[in-house]
Amino acid sequence: MIAAIILSSLIGGRRSLLKEQKAVEDFFYNGPDGDGYSIQSDLEYIGATANNLKTIALRNDVSESLISSLTEARQTLSAAKSISEKYVAASLLFDAVTAIYNGFDLGHMNSTDLGFRSSLYDDISSAMQRISHNGYNDAAREFNALRNEFPAKLIAGFFGIAPAQIYG
């Protein structure tokens, strides 16, 4: 009887921890309400918008090395699997976007491209700002705190339930 109680407690605790862990992961990928307003959607938006900035850069003779850096950073973000890898890749991409933004010869740009350049950079900056205010990290910290309490810490250790990754 005691063994059955212990076993059911372990299985129930594991199920609860895994459910909470999945909820935190879903927050990152799908938003707090599953509505798609998430860090992942903002990262995808940043990648697409950076590609649009690259198009403007190609039309305006921006340095090949800056364009190559942007392309490489965008590919790195697309290939990133873990949340921490995505953070590093997004930071590198924003640095590449900023370098291209500053690398335009403004005196030789037409007014349309000047407007697009500013608008695209502002859109990317806004998305980065939204990410910095996203509640995902709070949810991940709450899960990690829960995971580190007794008896969850024992259950997590026994079943190999990892802490949630912080975006940052």
mmCIF file with all atom_site columns, N, CA and C in Angstrom, residues 75-147:
data_model
loop_
_atom_site.group_PDB
_atom_site.id
_atom_site.type_symbol
_atom_site.label_atom_id
_atom_site.label_alt_id
_atom_site.label_comp_id
_atom_site.label_asym_id
_atom_site.label_entity_id
_atom_site.label_seq_id
_atom_site.pdbx_PDB_ins_code
_atom_site.Cartn_x
_atom_site.Cartn_y
_atom_site.Cartn_z
_atom_site.occupancy
_atom_site.B_iso_or_equiv
_atom_site.pdbx_formal_charge
_atom_site.auth_seq_id
_atom_site.auth_comp_id
_atom_site.auth_asym_id
_atom_site.auth_atom_id
_atom_site.pdbx_PDB_model_num
ATOM 1   N N  . GLN A 1 75  ? 20.279 33.541 -40.973 1.00 0.00 ? 75  GLN A N  1
ATOM 2   C CA . GLN A 1 75  ? 20.316 32.084 -41.083 1.00 0.00 ? 75  GLN A CA 1
ATOM 3   C C  . GLN A 1 75  ? 20.576 31.438 -39.718 1.00 0.00 ? 75  GLN A C  1
ATOM 4   N N  . THR A 1 76  ? 21.426 32.073 -38.924 1.00 0.00 ? 76  THR A N  1
ATOM 5   C CA . THR A 1 76  ? 21.710 31.561 -37.578 1.00 0.00 ? 76  THR A CA 1
ATOM 6   C C  . THR A 1 76  ? 20.441 31.578 -36.730 1.00 0.00 ? 76  THR A C  1
ATOM 7   N N  . LEU A 1 77  ? 19.674 32.650 -36.830 1.00 0.00 ? 77  LEU A N  1
ATOM 8   C CA . LEU A 1 77  ? 18.414 32.723 -36.084 1.00 0.00 ? 77  LEU A CA 1
ATOM 9   C C  . LEU A 1 77  ? 17.444 31.650 -36.565 1.00 0.00 ? 77  LEU A C  1
ATOM 10  N N  . SER A 1 78  ? 17.346 31.470 -37.862 1.00 0.00 ? 78  SER A N  1
ATOM 11  C CA . SER A 1 78  ? 16.439 30.447 -38.397 1.00 0.00 ? 78  SER A CA 1
ATOM 12  C C  . SER A 1 78  ? 16.830 29.046 -37.951 1.00 0.00 ? 78  SER A C  1
ATOM 13  N N  . ALA A 1 79  ? 18.123 28.811 -37.798 1.00 0.00 ? 79  ALA A N  1
ATOM 14  C CA . ALA A 1 79  ? 18.612 27.476 -37.438 1.00 0.00 ? 79  ALA A CA 1
ATOM 15  C C  . ALA A 1 79  ? 18.629 27.235 -35.928 1.00 0.00 ? 79  ALA A C  1
ATOM 16  N N  . ALA A 1 80  ? 18.491 28.286 -35.143 1.00 0.00 ? 80  ALA A N  1
ATOM 17  C CA . ALA A 1 80  ? 18.561 28.148 -33.676 1.00 0.00 ? 80  ALA A CA 1
ATOM 18  C C  . ALA A 1 80  ? 17.429 27.265 -33.175 1.00 0.00 ? 80  ALA A C  1
ATOM 19  N N  . LYS A 1 81  ? 17.769 26.330 -32.321 1.00 0.00 ? 81  LYS A N  1
ATOM 20  C CA . LYS A 1 81  ? 16.776 25.384 -31.792 1.00 0.00 ? 81  LYS A CA 1
ATOM 21  C C  . LYS A 1 81  ? 16.347 25.740 -30.363 1.00 0.00 ? 81  LYS A C  1
ATOM 22  N N  . SER A 1 82  ? 17.294 25.985 -29.507 1.00 0.00 ? 82  SER A N  1
ATOM 23  C CA . SER A 1 82  ? 16.946 26.230 -28.109 1.00 0.00 ? 82  SER A CA 1
ATOM 24  C C  . SER A 1 82  ? 16.627 27.715 -27.893 1.00 0.00 ? 82  SER A C  1
ATOM 25  N N  . ILE A 1 83  ? 15.957 27.985 -26.810 1.00 0.00 ? 83  ILE A N  1
ATOM 26  C CA . ILE A 1 83  ? 15.577 29.355 -26.478 1.00 0.00 ? 83  ILE A CA 1
ATOM 27  C C  . ILE A 1 83  ? 16.813 30.214 -26.254 1.00 0.00 ? 83  ILE A C  1
ATOM 28  N N  . SER A 1 84  ? 17.824 29.671 -25.593 1.00 0.00 ? 84  SER A N  1
ATOM 29  C CA . SER A 1 84  ? 19.050 30.446 -25.372 1.00 0.00 ? 84  SER A CA 1
ATOM 30  C C  . SER A 1 84  ? 19.785 30.690 -26.694 1.00 0.00 ? 84  SER A C  1
ATOM 31  N N  . GLU A 1 85  ? 19.779 29.723 -27.607 1.00 0.00 ? 85  GLU A N  1
ATOM 32  C CA . GLU A 1 85  ? 20.385 29.932 -28.932 1.00 0.00 ? 85  GLU A CA 1
ATOM 33  C C  . GLU A 1 85  ? 19.632 31.016 -29.692 1.00 0.00 ? 85  GLU A C  1
ATOM 34  N N  . LYS A 1 86  ? 18.324 31.031 -29.570 1.00 0.00 ? 86  LYS A N  1
ATOM 35  C CA . LYS A 1 86  ? 17.512 32.033 -30.256 1.00 0.00 ? 86  LYS A CA 1
ATOM 36  C C  . LYS A 1 86  ? 17.837 33.435 -29.730 1.00 0.00 ? 86  LYS A C  1
ATOM 37  N N  . TYR A 1 87  ? 18.065 33.541 -28.435 1.00 0.00 ? 87  TYR A N  1
ATOM 38  C CA . TYR A 1 87  ? 18.413 34.848 -27.860 1.00 0.00 ? 87  TYR A CA 1
ATOM 39  C C  . TYR A 1 87  ? 19.727 35.360 -28.445 1.00 0.00 ? 87  TYR A C  1
ATOM 40  N N  . VAL A 1 88  ? 20.745 34.514 -28.450 1.00 0.00 ? 88  VAL A N  1
ATOM 41  C CA . VAL A 1 88  ? 22.056 34.904 -28.977 1.00 0.00 ? 88  VAL A CA 1
ATOM 42  C C  . VAL A 1 88  ? 21.935 35.271 -30.457 1.00 0.00 ? 88  VAL A C  1
ATOM 43  N N  . ALA A 1 89  ? 21.226 34.454 -31.216 1.00 0.00 ? 89  ALA A N  1
ATOM 44  C CA . ALA A 1 89  ? 21.065 34.700 -32.652 1.00 0.00 ? 89  ALA A CA 1
ATOM 45  C C  . ALA A 1 89  ? 20.299 35.993 -32.913 1.00 0.00 ? 89  ALA A C  1
ATOM 46  N N  . ALA A 1 90  ? 19.263 36.263 -32.126 1.00 0.00 ? 90  ALA A N  1
ATOM 47  C CA . ALA A 1 90  ? 18.490 37.502 -32.308 1.00 0.00 ? 90  ALA A CA 1
ATOM 48  C C  . ALA A 1 90  ? 19.349 38.719 -31.993 1.00 0.00 ? 90  ALA A C  1
ATOM 49  N N  . SER A 1 91  ? 20.185 38.622 -30.989 1.00 0.00 ? 91  SER A N  1
ATOM 50  C CA . SER A 1 91  ? 21.089 39.727 -30.649 1.00 0.00 ? 91  SER A CA 1
ATOM 51  C C  . SER A 1 91  ? 22.070 39.991 -31.792 1.00 0.00 ? 91  SER A C  1
ATOM 52  N N  . LEU A 1 92  ? 22.617 38.920 -32.357 1.00 0.00 ? 92  LEU A N  1
ATOM 53  C CA . LEU A 1 92  ? 23.543 39.065 -33.486 1.00 0.00 ? 92  LEU A CA 1
ATOM 54  C C  . LEU A 1 92  ? 22.833 39.664 -34.699 1.00 0.00 ? 92  LEU A C  1
ATOM 55  N N  . LEU A 1 93  ? 21.602 39.225 -34.932 1.00 0.00 ? 93  LEU A N  1
ATOM 56  C CA . LEU A 1 93  ? 20.846 39.759 -36.058 1.00 0.00 ? 93  LEU A CA 1
ATOM 57  C C  . LEU A 1 93  ? 20.555 41.237 -35.852 1.00 0.00 ? 93  LEU A C  1
ATOM 58  N N  . PHE A 1 94  ? 20.180 41.626 -34.652 1.00 0.00 ? 94  PHE A N  1
ATOM 59  C CA . PHE A 1 94  ? 19.905 43.047 -34.408 1.00 0.00 ? 94  PHE A CA 1
ATOM 60  C C  . PHE A 1 94  ? 21.170 43.883 -34.596 1.00 0.00 ? 94  PHE A C  1
ATOM 61  N N  . ASP A 1 95  ? 22.316 43.357 -34.173 1.00 0.00 ? 95  ASP A N  1
ATOM 62  C CA . ASP A 1 95  ? 23.583 44.059 -34.403 1.00 0.00 ? 95  ASP A CA 1
ATOM 63  C C  . ASP A 1 95  ? 23.844 44.219 -35.900 1.00 0.00 ? 95  ASP A C  1
ATOM 64  N N  . ALA A 1 96  ? 23.574 43.165 -36.685 1.00 0.00 ? 96  ALA A N  1
ATOM 65  C CA . ALA A 1 96  ? 23.778 43.225 -38.134 1.00 0.00 ? 96  ALA A CA 1
ATOM 66  C C  . ALA A 1 96  ? 22.799 44.208 -38.782 1.00 0.00 ? 96  ALA A C  1
ATOM 67  N N  . VAL A 1 97  ? 21.565 44.216 -38.299 1.00 0.00 ? 97  VAL A N  1
ATOM 68  C CA . VAL A 1 97  ? 20.556 45.156 -38.808 1.00 0.00 ? 97  VAL A CA 1
ATOM 69  C C  . VAL A 1 97  ? 20.998 46.593 -38.515 1.00 0.00 ? 97  VAL A C  1
ATOM 70  N N  . THR A 1 98  ? 21.474 46.838 -37.323 1.00 0.00 ? 98  THR A N  1
ATOM 71  C CA . THR A 1 98  ? 21.929 48.177 -36.950 1.00 0.00 ? 98  THR A CA 1
ATOM 72  C C  . THR A 1 98  ? 23.125 48.604 -37.800 1.00 0.00 ? 98  THR A C  1
ATOM 73  N N  . ALA A 1 99  ? 24.041 47.671 -38.053 1.00 0.00 ? 99  ALA A N  1
ATOM 74  C CA . ALA A 1 99  ? 25.199 47.989 -38.885 1.00 0.00 ? 99  ALA A CA 1
ATOM 75  C C  . ALA A 1 99  ? 24.773 48.357 -40.305 1.00 0.00 ? 99  ALA A C  1
ATOM 76  N N  . ILE A 1 100 ? 23.824 47.618 -40.848 1.00 0.00 ? 100 ILE A N  1
ATOM 77  C CA . ILE A 1 100 ? 23.338 47.956 -42.202 1.00 0.00 ? 100 ILE A CA 1
ATOM 78  C C  . ILE A 1 100 ? 22.599 49.293 -42.180 1.00 0.00 ? 100 ILE A C  1
ATOM 79  N N  . TYR A 1 101 ? 21.767 49.489 -41.183 1.00 0.00 ? 101 TYR A N  1
ATOM 80  C CA . TYR A 1 101 ? 21.024 50.750 -41.057 1.00 0.00 ? 101 TYR A CA 1
ATOM 81  C C  . TYR A 1 101 ? 21.988 51.937 -41.079 1.00 0.00 ? 101 TYR A C  1
ATOM 82  N N  . ASN A 1 102 ? 23.092 51.793 -40.362 1.00 0.00 ? 102 ASN A N  1
ATOM 83  C CA . ASN A 1 102 ? 24.095 52.861 -40.303 1.00 0.00 ? 102 ASN A CA 1
ATOM 84  C C  . ASN A 1 102 ? 25.012 52.869 -41.522 1.00 0.00 ? 102 ASN A C  1
ATOM 85  N N  . GLY A 1 103 ? 24.981 51.815 -42.337 1.00 0.00 ? 103 GLY A N  1
ATOM 86  C CA . GLY A 1 103 ? 25.889 51.693 -43.473 1.00 0.00 ? 103 GLY A CA 1
ATOM 87  C C  . GLY A 1 103 ? 25.373 52.274 -44.776 1.00 0.00 ? 103 GLY A C  1
ATOM 88  N N  . PHE A 1 104 ? 24.165 52.798 -44.773 1.00 0.00 ? 104 PHE A N  1
ATOM 89  C CA . PHE A 1 104 ? 23.627 53.401 -45.990 1.00 0.00 ? 104 PHE A CA 1
ATOM 90  C C  . PHE A 1 104 ? 24.286 54.755 -46.246 1.00 0.00 ? 104 PHE A C  1
ATOM 91  N N  . ASP A 1 105 ? 24.497 55.055 -47.513 1.00 0.00 ? 105 ASP A N  1
ATOM 92  C CA . ASP A 1 105 ? 24.947 56.390 -47.921 1.00 0.00 ? 105 ASP A CA 1
ATOM 93  C C  . ASP A 1 105 ? 23.680 57.210 -48.164 1.00 0.00 ? 105 ASP A C  1
ATOM 94  N N  . LEU A 1 106 ? 23.277 57.947 -47.147 1.00 0.00 ? 106 LEU A N  1
ATOM 95  C CA . LEU A 1 106 ? 21.979 58.631 -47.194 1.00 0.00 ? 106 LEU A CA 1
ATOM 96  C C  . LEU A 1 106 ? 21.883 59.662 -48.311 1.00 0.00 ? 106 LEU A C  1
ATOM 97  N N  . GLY A 1 107 ? 23.007 60.203 -48.723 1.00 0.00 ? 107 GLY A N  1
ATOM 98  C CA . GLY A 1 107 ? 23.006 61.215 -49.774 1.00 0.00 ? 107 GLY A CA 1
ATOM 99  C C  . GLY A 1 107 ? 22.663 60.664 -51.143 1.00 0.00 ? 107 GLY A C  1
ATOM 100 N N  . HIS A 1 108 ? 22.773 59.359 -51.313 1.00 0.00 ? 108 HIS A N  1
ATOM 101 C CA . HIS A 1 108 ? 22.510 58.756 -52.619 1.00 0.00 ? 108 HIS A CA 1
ATOM 102 C C  . HIS A 1 108 ? 21.243 57.902 -52.643 1.00 0.00 ? 108 HIS A C  1
ATOM 103 N N  . MET A 1 109 ? 20.430 58.015 -51.611 1.00 0.00 ? 109 MET A N  1
ATOM 104 C CA . MET A 1 109 ? 19.200 57.214 -51.548 1.00 0.00 ? 109 MET A CA 1
ATOM 105 C C  . MET A 1 109 ? 18.009 58.037 -51.997 1.00 0.00 ? 109 MET A C  1
ATOM 106 N N  . ASN A 1 110 ? 17.059 57.374 -52.677 1.00 0.00 ? 110 ASN A N  1
ATOM 107 C CA . ASN A 1 110 ? 15.831 58.082 -53.034 1.00 0.00 ? 110 ASN A CA 1
ATOM 108 C C  . ASN A 1 110 ? 14.930 58.159 -51.790 1.00 0.00 ? 110 ASN A C  1
ATOM 109 N N  . SER A 1 111 ? 13.944 59.011 -51.842 1.00 0.00 ? 111 SER A N  1
ATOM 110 C CA . SER A 1 111 ? 13.107 59.260 -50.661 1.00 0.00 ? 111 SER A CA 1
ATOM 111 C C  . SER A 1 111 ? 12.302 58.022 -50.256 1.00 0.00 ? 111 SER A C  1
ATOM 112 N N  . THR A 1 112 ? 11.916 57.219 -51.226 1.00 0.00 ? 112 THR A N  1
ATOM 113 C CA . THR A 1 112 ? 11.155 56.001 -50.904 1.00 0.00 ? 112 THR A CA 1
ATOM 114 C C  . THR A 1 112 ? 12.011 55.040 -50.096 1.00 0.00 ? 112 THR A C  1
ATOM 115 N N  . ASP A 1 113 ? 13.234 54.787 -50.573 1.00 0.00 ? 113 ASP A N  1
ATOM 116 C CA . ASP A 1 113 ? 14.122 53.885 -49.850 1.00 0.00 ? 113 ASP A CA 1
ATOM 117 C C  . ASP A 1 113 ? 14.529 54.448 -48.493 1.00 0.00 ? 113 ASP A C  1
ATOM 118 N N  . LEU A 1 114 ? 14.678 55.764 -48.408 1.00 0.00 ? 114 LEU A N  1
ATOM 119 C CA . LEU A 1 114 ? 14.971 56.379 -47.101 1.00 0.00 ? 114 LEU A CA 1
ATOM 120 C C  . LEU A 1 114 ? 13.849 56.092 -46.113 1.00 0.00 ? 114 LEU A C  1
ATOM 121 N N  . GLY A 1 115 ? 12.617 56.224 -46.584 1.00 0.00 ? 115 GLY A N  1
ATOM 122 C CA . GLY A 1 115 ? 11.464 55.949 -45.732 1.00 0.00 ? 115 GLY A CA 1
ATOM 123 C C  . GLY A 1 115 ? 11.383 54.485 -45.337 1.00 0.00 ? 115 GLY A C  1
ATOM 124 N N  . PHE A 1 116 ? 11.607 53.592 -46.318 1.00 0.00 ? 116 PHE A N  1
ATOM 125 C CA . PHE A 1 116 ? 11.598 52.156 -46.016 1.00 0.00 ? 116 PHE A CA 1
ATOM 126 C C  . PHE A 1 116 ? 12.692 51.809 -45.009 1.00 0.00 ? 116 PHE A C  1
ATOM 127 N N  . ARG A 1 117 ? 13.888 52.359 -45.208 1.00 0.00 ? 117 ARG A N  1
ATOM 128 C CA . ARG A 1 117 ? 15.017 52.091 -44.312 1.00 0.00 ? 117 ARG A CA 1
ATOM 129 C C  . ARG A 1 117 ? 14.636 52.412 -42.870 1.00 0.00 ? 117 ARG A C  1
ATOM 130 N N  . SER A 1 118 ? 14.086 53.588 -42.656 1.00 0.00 ? 118 SER A N  1
ATOM 131 C CA . SER A 1 118 ? 13.704 54.004 -41.303 1.00 0.00 ? 118 SER A CA 1
ATOM 132 C C  . SER A 1 118 ? 12.553 53.172 -40.754 1.00 0.00 ? 118 SER A C  1
ATOM 133 N N  . SER A 1 119 ? 11.566 52.939 -41.593 1.00 0.00 ? 119 SER A N  1
ATOM 134 C CA . SER A 1 119 ? 10.391 52.180 -41.162 1.00 0.00 ? 119 SER A CA 1
ATOM 135 C C  . SER A 1 119 ? 10.759 50.748 -40.769 1.00 0.00 ? 119 SER A C  1
ATOM 136 N N  . LEU A 1 120 ? 11.577 50.093 -41.584 1.00 0.00 ? 120 LEU A N  1
ATOM 137 C CA . LEU A 1 120 ? 11.971 48.713 -41.297 1.00 0.00 ? 120 LEU A CA 1
ATOM 138 C C  . LEU A 1 120 ? 12.798 48.635 -40.009 1.00 0.00 ? 120 LEU A C  1
ATOM 139 N N  . TYR A 1 121 ? 13.718 49.574 -39.855 1.00 0.00 ? 121 TYR A N  1
ATOM 140 C CA . TYR A 1 121 ? 14.533 49.581 -38.635 1.00 0.00 ? 121 TYR A CA 1
ATOM 141 C C  . TYR A 1 121 ? 13.659 49.824 -37.405 1.00 0.00 ? 121 TYR A C  1
ATOM 142 N N  . ASP A 1 122 ? 12.717 50.747 -37.518 1.00 0.00 ? 122 ASP A N  1
ATOM 143 C CA . ASP A 1 122 ? 11.808 51.015 -36.398 1.00 0.00 ? 122 ASP A CA 1
ATOM 144 C C  . ASP A 1 122 ? 10.956 49.794 -36.073 1.00 0.00 ? 122 ASP A C  1
ATOM 145 N N  . ASP A 1 123 ? 10.503 49.084 -37.105 1.00 0.00 ? 123 ASP A N  1
ATOM 146 C CA . ASP A 1 123 ? 9.705  47.870 -36.887 1.00 0.00 ? 123 ASP A CA 1
ATOM 147 C C  . ASP A 1 123 ? 10.513 46.805 -36.155 1.00 0.00 ? 123 ASP A C  1
ATOM 148 N N  . ILE A 1 124 ? 11.758 46.627 -36.561 1.00 0.00 ? 124 ILE A N  1
ATOM 149 C CA . ILE A 1 124 ? 12.622 45.634 -35.905 1.00 0.00 ? 124 ILE A CA 1
ATOM 150 C C  . ILE A 1 124 ? 12.910 46.052 -34.466 1.00 0.00 ? 124 ILE A C  1
ATOM 151 N N  . SER A 1 125 ? 13.198 47.327 -34.258 1.00 0.00 ? 125 SER A N  1
ATOM 152 C CA . SER A 1 125 ? 13.446 47.830 -32.902 1.00 0.00 ? 125 SER A CA 1
ATOM 153 C C  . SER A 1 125 ? 12.223 47.642 -32.011 1.00 0.00 ? 125 SER A C  1
ATOM 154 N N  . SER A 1 126 ? 11.038 47.886 -32.565 1.00 0.00 ? 126 SER A N  1
ATOM 155 C CA . SER A 1 126 ? 9.797  47.709 -31.800 1.00 0.00 ? 126 SER A CA 1
ATOM 156 C C  . SER A 1 126 ? 9.593  46.246 -31.416 1.00 0.00 ? 126 SER A C  1
ATOM 157 N N  . ALA A 1 127 ? 9.877  45.343 -32.347 1.00 0.00 ? 127 ALA A N  1
ATOM 158 C CA . ALA A 1 127 ? 9.740  43.915 -32.053 1.00 0.00 ? 127 ALA A CA 1
ATOM 159 C C  . ALA A 1 127 ? 10.728 43.494 -30.964 1.00 0.00 ? 127 ALA A C  1
ATOM 160 N N  . MET A 1 128 ? 11.946 44.010 -31.024 1.00 0.00 ? 128 MET A N  1
ATOM 161 C CA . MET A 1 128 ? 12.928 43.701 -29.976 1.00 0.00 ? 128 MET A CA 1
ATOM 162 C C  . MET A 1 128 ? 12.441 44.237 -28.628 1.00 0.00 ? 128 MET A C  1
ATOM 163 N N  . GLN A 1 129 ? 11.819 45.390 -28.643 1.00 0.00 ? 129 GLN A N  1
ATOM 164 C CA . GLN A 1 129 ? 11.280 45.982 -27.407 1.00 0.00 ? 129 GLN A CA 1
ATOM 165 C C  . GLN A 1 129 ? 10.125 45.139 -26.863 1.00 0.00 ? 129 GLN A C  1
ATOM 166 N N  . ARG A 1 130 ? 9.238  44.688 -27.755 1.00 0.00 ? 130 ARG A N  1
ATOM 167 C CA . ARG A 1 130 ? 8.131  43.823 -27.324 1.00 0.00 ? 130 ARG A CA 1
ATOM 168 C C  . ARG A 1 130 ? 8.673  42.557 -26.665 1.00 0.00 ? 130 ARG A C  1
ATOM 169 N N  . ILE A 1 131 ? 9.697  41.983 -27.260 1.00 0.00 ? 131 ILE A N  1
ATOM 170 C CA . ILE A 1 131 ? 10.303 40.768 -26.702 1.00 0.00 ? 131 ILE A CA 1
ATOM 171 C C  . ILE A 1 131 ? 10.833 41.040 -25.300 1.00 0.00 ? 131 ILE A C  1
ATOM 172 N N  . SER A 1 132 ? 11.466 42.189 -25.119 1.00 0.00 ? 132 SER A N  1
ATOM 173 C CA . SER A 1 132 ? 12.054 42.485 -23.804 1.00 0.00 ? 132 SER A CA 1
ATOM 174 C C  . SER A 1 132 ? 10.995 42.657 -22.720 1.00 0.00 ? 132 SER A C  1
ATOM 175 N N  . HIS A 1 133 ? 9.755  42.942 -23.123 1.00 0.00 ? 133 HIS A N  1
ATOM 176 C CA . HIS A 1 133 ? 8.672  43.111 -22.151 1.00 0.00 ? 133 HIS A CA 1
ATOM 177 C C  . HIS A 1 133 ? 7.731  41.910 -22.092 1.00 0.00 ? 133 HIS A C  1
ATOM 178 N N  . ASN A 1 134 ? 8.048  40.881 -22.838 1.00 0.00 ? 134 ASN A N  1
ATOM 179 C CA . ASN A 1 134 ? 7.224  39.680 -22.864 1.00 0.00 ? 134 ASN A CA 1
ATOM 180 C C  . ASN A 1 134 ? 7.299  38.985 -21.506 1.00 0.00 ? 134 ASN A C  1
ATOM 181 N N  . GLY A 1 135 ? 6.223  38.369 -21.083 1.00 0.00 ? 135 GLY A N  1
ATOM 182 C CA . GLY A 1 135 ? 6.170  37.727 -19.773 1.00 0.00 ? 135 GLY A CA 1
ATOM 183 C C  . GLY A 1 135 ? 6.751  36.325 -19.716 1.00 0.00 ? 135 GLY A C  1
ATOM 184 N N  . TYR A 1 136 ? 7.329  35.862 -20.823 1.00 0.00 ? 136 TYR A N  1
ATOM 185 C CA . TYR A 1 136 ? 7.859  34.497 -20.841 1.00 0.00 ? 136 TYR A CA 1
ATOM 186 C C  . TYR A 1 136 ? 8.879  34.261 -19.726 1.00 0.00 ? 136 TYR A C  1
ATOM 187 N N  . ASN A 1 137 ? 9.837  35.153 -19.565 1.00 0.00 ? 137 ASN A N  1
ATOM 188 C CA . ASN A 1 137 ? 10.885 34.933 -18.554 1.00 0.00 ? 137 ASN A CA 1
ATOM 189 C C  . ASN A 1 137 ? 10.304 34.832 -17.153 1.00 0.00 ? 137 ASN A C  1
ATOM 190 N N  . ASP A 1 138 ? 9.275  35.604 -16.856 1.00 0.00 ? 138 ASP A N  1
ATOM 191 C CA . ASP A 1 138 ? 8.621  35.494 -15.546 1.00 0.00 ? 138 ASP A CA 1
ATOM 192 C C  . ASP A 1 138 ? 8.004  34.111 -15.375 1.00 0.00 ? 138 ASP A C  1
ATOM 193 N N  . ALA A 1 139 ? 7.350  33.618 -16.432 1.00 0.00 ? 139 ALA A N  1
ATOM 194 C CA . ALA A 1 139 ? 6.747  32.283 -16.367 1.00 0.00 ? 139 ALA A CA 1
ATOM 195 C C  . ALA A 1 139 ? 7.828  31.216 -16.209 1.00 0.00 ? 139 ALA A C  1
ATOM 196 N N  . ALA A 1 140 ? 8.945  31.375 -16.904 1.00 0.00 ? 140 ALA A N  1
ATOM 197 C CA . ALA A 1 140 ? 10.044 30.399 -16.797 1.00 0.00 ? 140 ALA A CA 1
ATOM 198 C C  . ALA A 1 140 ? 10.642 30.426 -15.388 1.00 0.00 ? 140 ALA A C  1
ATOM 199 N N  . ARG A 1 141 ? 10.799 31.605 -14.821 1.00 0.00 ? 141 ARG A N  1
ATOM 200 C CA . ARG A 1 141 ? 11.340 31.707 -13.456 1.00 0.00 ? 141 ARG A CA 1
ATOM 201 C C  . ARG A 1 141 ? 10.376 31.094 -12.435 1.00 0.00 ? 141 ARG A C  1
ATOM 202 N N  . GLU A 1 142 ? 9.082  31.311 -12.633 1.00 0.00 ? 142 GLU A N  1
ATOM 203 C CA . GLU A 1 142 ? 8.092  30.708 -11.733 1.00 0.00 ? 142 GLU A CA 1
ATOM 204 C C  . GLU A 1 142 ? 8.153  29.191 -11.804 1.00 0.00 ? 142 GLU A C  1
ATOM 205 N N  . PHE A 1 143 ? 8.251  28.653 -13.020 1.00 0.00 ? 143 PHE A N  1
ATOM 206 C CA . PHE A 1 143 ? 8.362  27.204 -13.167 1.00 0.00 ? 143 PHE A CA 1
ATOM 207 C C  . PHE A 1 143 ? 9.635  26.703 -12.492 1.00 0.00 ? 143 PHE A C  1
ATOM 208 N N  . ASN A 1 144 ? 10.733 27.395 -12.712 1.00 0.00 ? 144 ASN A N  1
ATOM 209 C CA . ASN A 1 144 ? 11.999 26.959 -12.122 1.00 0.00 ? 144 ASN A CA 1
ATOM 210 C C  . ASN A 1 144 ? 11.955 27.010 -10.596 1.00 0.00 ? 144 ASN A C  1
ATOM 211 N N  . ALA A 1 145 ? 11.279 28.010 -10.054 1.00 0.00 ? 145 ALA A N  1
ATOM 212 C CA . ALA A 1 145 ? 11.130 28.084 -8.600  1.00 0.00 ? 145 ALA A CA 1
ATOM 213 C C  . ALA A 1 145 ? 10.283 26.919 -8.094  1.00 0.00 ? 145 ALA A C  1
ATOM 214 N N  . LEU A 1 146 ? 9.203  26.635 -8.785  1.00 0.00 ? 146 LEU A N  1
ATOM 215 C CA . LEU A 1 146 ? 8.340  25.496 -8.429  1.00 0.00 ? 146 LEU A CA 1
ATOM 216 C C  . LEU A 1 146 ? 9.127  24.191 -8.515  1.00 0.00 ? 146 LEU A C  1
ATOM 217 N N  . ARG A 1 147 ? 9.903  24.046 -9.587  1.00 0.00 ? 147 ARG A N  1
ATOM 218 C CA . ARG A 1 147 ? 10.692 22.839 -9.815  1.00 0.00 ? 147 ARG A CA 1
ATOM 219 C C  . ARG A 1 147 ? 11.731 22.627 -8.716  1.00 0.00 ? 147 ARG A C  1
#
